[in-house]
């Protein structure tokens, strides 16, 4: 992609193409913008080495020849970028399979593979459905897998990324998790059916109020008669919980372990349920890419269970 086209796309979608922290760090340095982008802060040209696991998945699950995988990935990334230039797309993070390192993923996989199980799995904000394809490759019956995303074109691109339109039997629903009641009927069909919900890079996008709204929706998705239901995932957290200002004055709430439990206590009160949470910090390089970054920021994995 040319620099000119990249700049046009970023101006068009600057609200979502950069994080709030990135926008603030360049707000008073307009001459820095081009260098900032070219250093890979939003869009990088080279496929990063840490997506080797999905290359193996594309070879073993999708049957794509190893010599063709990089070009295939580039084509899908450009298609997604044209839909919406999220940082996670520009940096190829939508291809990450790091969720498999979460012990709760192994718990979910064990339950989904148990003999005579009817357990179901929903990925919220699933993008191209990479989590669901990994589960299918790990042996899970794909007819018990579900995914939802706000953008239906991401869901469709997932079939082309994994070349499995004919064999993959998961159910996808495009819809808005923040619409209450019957506001989004495509998601209403999922209510009461789920055993396990996964949500990565999701909660940190919203205010406390909208996190509560989304969490209430997740509670409605869960099977009310299943005592072993689980919600798990990862998001950006902090050592000092509270609101952070995003682009164009938007707000998002970041959590530590205490505030995360407080959120689910409120959700429990609103839904007549009780929840126990777990939080663990993920130690990874690159959390603070420059000296201007918020040093309180942490990457956190979480689990939510019936209390």
XYZ file of C-alpha atoms in Angstrom:
307
model
C 0.000 0.000 0.000
C 1.373 3.435 -0.925
C 2.067 6.029 1.749
C -0.546 8.315 0.165
C -3.273 5.676 0.307
C -2.295 4.772 3.856
C -2.604 8.400 4.956
C -6.008 8.724 3.272
C -7.295 5.627 5.049
C -5.997 6.750 8.411
C -7.543 10.195 8.100
C -10.833 8.626 7.089
C -10.905 6.244 10.037
C -8.597 7.900 12.552
C -11.091 7.265 15.333
C -10.368 3.538 15.307
C -7.050 3.199 13.533
C -5.077 4.430 16.532
C -5.518 3.833 20.216
C -6.330 6.785 22.461
C -2.802 6.714 23.837
C -1.306 6.866 20.343
C -3.506 9.764 19.337
C -2.607 11.736 22.460
C 1.101 11.186 21.969
C 0.951 12.777 18.501
C -1.665 15.433 19.190
C 0.836 18.213 19.722
C 3.413 16.886 17.235
C 1.726 17.161 13.810
C 5.043 16.902 11.948
C 5.636 13.520 13.554
C 2.583 11.823 12.057
C 4.082 10.355 8.898
C 7.209 9.052 10.621
C 5.013 7.713 13.403
C 3.007 5.660 10.919
C 6.004 4.530 8.888
C 7.663 3.195 12.035
C 4.881 0.657 12.158
C 2.643 2.184 14.786
C -0.528 1.538 12.780
C 0.303 -0.462 9.658
C 3.317 -2.682 9.127
C 4.459 -4.166 5.839
C 6.195 -7.330 6.995
C 4.389 -10.324 8.444
C 5.649 -10.561 12.055
C 7.403 -13.767 13.184
C 4.983 -14.408 16.051
C 2.191 -15.502 13.687
C 4.016 -18.694 12.715
C 1.342 -20.743 14.553
C -1.403 -19.550 12.216
C 0.766 -20.309 9.210
C 0.863 -23.900 10.423
C -2.903 -23.797 10.941
C -3.437 -22.541 7.390
C -1.243 -25.344 6.109
C -2.653 -28.197 8.206
C -6.304 -27.120 8.567
C -6.886 -25.189 5.345
C -4.532 -27.131 3.099
C -2.772 -24.042 1.738
C 0.704 -24.712 0.394
C 3.435 -23.182 2.602
C 4.875 -21.176 -0.302
C 1.476 -19.530 -0.870
C 0.628 -18.644 2.732
C 2.331 -15.240 3.019
C 0.680 -13.915 -0.138
C -2.670 -15.302 1.022
C -2.287 -13.524 4.363
C -1.384 -10.230 2.674
C -4.441 -10.408 0.421
C -6.819 -11.033 3.304
C -5.180 -8.307 5.426
C -5.648 -5.749 2.630
C -9.287 -6.769 2.283
C -9.893 -6.330 6.011
C -7.998 -3.032 6.071
C -10.261 -1.673 3.349
C -13.264 -2.597 5.473
C -11.927 -0.964 8.646
C -8.299 -0.071 9.457
C -8.046 -1.269 13.018
C -4.560 -1.375 14.504
C -4.996 -5.111 15.058
C -5.403 -5.521 11.300
C -2.541 -3.238 10.369
C -0.281 -5.189 12.739
C -1.580 -8.651 11.742
C -2.705 -9.236 15.337
C -5.996 -10.661 14.097
C -3.899 -13.715 13.180
C -2.540 -14.294 16.678
C -3.152 -17.670 18.292
C -1.783 -16.644 21.691
C -5.161 -17.430 23.240
C -4.105 -21.097 23.151
C -1.558 -20.289 25.895
C -4.333 -19.363 28.330
C -4.963 -22.269 30.746
C -8.676 -21.496 30.461
C -8.523 -22.286 26.754
C -7.324 -25.759 27.690
C -10.187 -26.050 30.194
C -12.642 -25.011 27.470
C -11.101 -27.444 24.985
C -11.278 -30.299 27.468
C -14.939 -29.686 28.079
C -15.737 -29.351 24.373
C -13.974 -32.652 23.650
C -15.461 -34.609 26.554
C -17.341 -37.799 25.579
C -21.046 -37.259 24.823
C -20.718 -33.538 25.558
C -23.178 -30.994 24.238
C -21.102 -28.021 25.397
C -21.135 -24.937 23.192
C -18.637 -22.123 22.674
C -19.216 -18.502 21.630
C -16.472 -16.095 20.558
C -17.593 -12.478 21.036
C -15.909 -9.991 18.714
C -14.570 -12.933 16.729
C -13.262 -10.959 13.704
C -12.304 -13.637 11.141
C -13.088 -16.528 13.487
C -9.520 -17.642 14.129
C -10.355 -18.896 17.633
C -13.147 -21.075 16.284
C -10.959 -22.515 13.523
C -8.295 -23.440 16.058
C -10.912 -25.237 18.126
C -12.119 -27.093 15.042
C -8.535 -28.082 14.201
C -8.123 -29.267 17.796
C -10.978 -31.677 17.216
C -14.107 -29.835 18.352
C -17.316 -30.439 16.391
C -17.696 -27.095 14.591
C -21.502 -27.299 14.722
C -21.214 -26.446 18.442
C -19.152 -23.318 17.786
C -20.577 -19.801 17.492
C -19.146 -16.410 16.691
C -20.405 -12.859 16.667
C -18.945 -9.619 15.388
C -20.315 -6.169 14.642
C -18.913 -6.308 11.087
C -20.416 -9.068 8.895
C -17.703 -8.618 6.244
C -15.098 -9.809 8.747
C -17.093 -12.988 9.233
C -17.271 -13.564 5.486
C -13.545 -12.881 5.051
C -12.849 -15.610 7.598
C -14.218 -18.244 5.229
C -11.833 -17.040 2.534
C -8.877 -16.822 4.912
C -9.343 -20.428 6.029
C -10.869 -21.710 2.772
C -13.456 -23.740 4.671
C -16.807 -22.413 3.533
C -18.054 -25.909 2.711
C -16.743 -27.809 5.717
C -16.945 -25.355 8.634
C -20.341 -25.676 10.344
C -20.116 -22.955 12.998
C -22.935 -20.436 13.399
C -22.075 -16.758 12.925
C -24.254 -13.809 13.885
C -23.414 -10.215 13.018
C -24.794 -7.883 15.647
C -24.290 -5.182 18.237
C -23.666 -6.410 21.776
C -24.721 -3.053 23.198
C -28.259 -3.070 21.845
C -30.707 -3.970 24.575
C -33.741 -6.205 24.422
C -34.917 -7.017 20.915
C -32.741 -4.290 19.404
C -30.578 -6.888 17.677
C -32.540 -10.017 16.879
C -29.581 -11.728 15.223
C -28.034 -12.140 18.671
C -31.263 -13.015 20.458
C -31.125 -16.501 18.940
C -27.989 -17.232 21.000
C -29.596 -16.602 24.372
C -29.573 -19.445 26.878
C -27.458 -21.728 24.663
C -23.822 -21.156 25.595
C -21.545 -23.101 27.918
C -18.371 -21.063 27.322
C -17.856 -17.507 26.060
C -14.553 -16.083 24.873
C -13.974 -12.311 24.585
C -10.523 -10.980 23.737
C -9.709 -7.292 23.125
C -13.355 -6.511 23.768
C -14.163 -5.033 27.169
C -11.403 -2.413 27.098
C -13.149 -0.718 24.158
C -16.039 0.546 26.285
C -17.116 2.692 29.204
C -18.072 1.035 32.483
C -21.742 1.431 31.602
C -21.347 -0.240 28.219
C -19.193 -2.992 29.717
C -22.037 -3.716 32.112
C -24.475 -3.746 29.198
C -22.307 -6.158 27.188
C -21.711 -8.397 30.209
C -25.447 -8.595 30.879
C -25.893 -9.737 27.293
C -23.271 -12.420 27.824
C -25.067 -13.637 30.920
C -28.216 -13.999 28.833
C -26.272 -16.037 26.279
C -25.192 -18.544 28.940
C -27.147 -21.692 29.697
C -28.933 -20.870 32.980
C -28.973 -24.542 33.988
C -25.235 -25.110 33.592
C -23.257 -24.517 36.811
C -19.920 -24.815 34.967
C -20.350 -21.936 32.522
C -17.251 -19.827 31.934
C -16.374 -16.497 30.323
C -12.699 -15.922 29.582
C -10.354 -13.853 27.462
C -7.862 -11.032 27.656
C -7.867 -7.274 27.484
C -5.854 -4.182 28.277
C -5.836 -3.526 32.016
C -4.113 -1.152 34.385
C -2.709 -0.789 37.873
C -4.905 2.305 38.366
C -8.458 1.456 37.284
C -10.611 4.162 35.822
C -11.635 5.988 32.687
C -9.158 6.621 29.906
C -9.824 9.129 27.176
C -9.942 7.705 23.694
C -10.065 9.381 20.304
C -12.429 12.342 19.837
C -13.241 12.473 23.520
C -14.558 8.933 23.803
C -14.141 7.139 27.124
C -13.068 3.608 27.918
C -12.713 1.996 31.347
C -9.639 -0.079 32.182
C -9.578 -2.545 35.084
C -7.401 -4.115 37.695
C -8.454 -7.299 39.483
C -10.566 -5.469 42.095
C -12.537 -3.299 39.685
C -13.107 -6.300 37.395
C -14.782 -8.154 40.279
C -16.754 -5.001 41.106
C -18.059 -4.891 37.543
C -19.271 -8.470 37.726
C -20.813 -7.854 41.146
C -22.898 -5.126 39.525
C -23.779 -7.400 36.619
C -24.818 -10.057 39.111
C -27.116 -7.650 40.930
C -28.747 -6.612 37.651
C -29.243 -10.189 36.418
C -29.982 -12.013 39.675
C -26.763 -14.037 39.390
C -23.435 -14.265 41.255
C -19.958 -14.313 39.710
C -16.393 -15.019 40.759
C -13.542 -13.576 38.712
C -9.886 -14.420 38.145
C -7.279 -12.056 36.697
C -3.645 -12.676 35.843
C -1.169 -10.324 34.221
C 0.502 -11.390 30.978
C 4.174 -10.521 30.726
C 4.880 -9.744 27.078
C 7.277 -7.369 25.315
C 5.944 -4.290 23.600
C 3.373 -3.113 26.150
C 5.114 0.259 26.390
C 6.470 0.936 22.903
C 7.821 4.396 23.697
C 8.559 6.711 26.593
C 5.216 8.490 26.221
C 3.142 5.392 26.919
C 1.062 5.011 30.052
C 3.280 2.897 32.308
C 0.276 1.725 34.327
C -1.011 -0.288 31.353
C -0.963 -4.073 31.633
C -2.142 -6.958 29.486
C -4.497 -9.138 31.499
C -6.184 -12.504 31.117
C -9.434 -13.113 32.945
C -11.936 -15.764 33.837
C -15.506 -15.353 35.085
C -17.314 -18.237 36.819
C -20.512 -18.807 38.742
C -20.015 -18.098 42.441
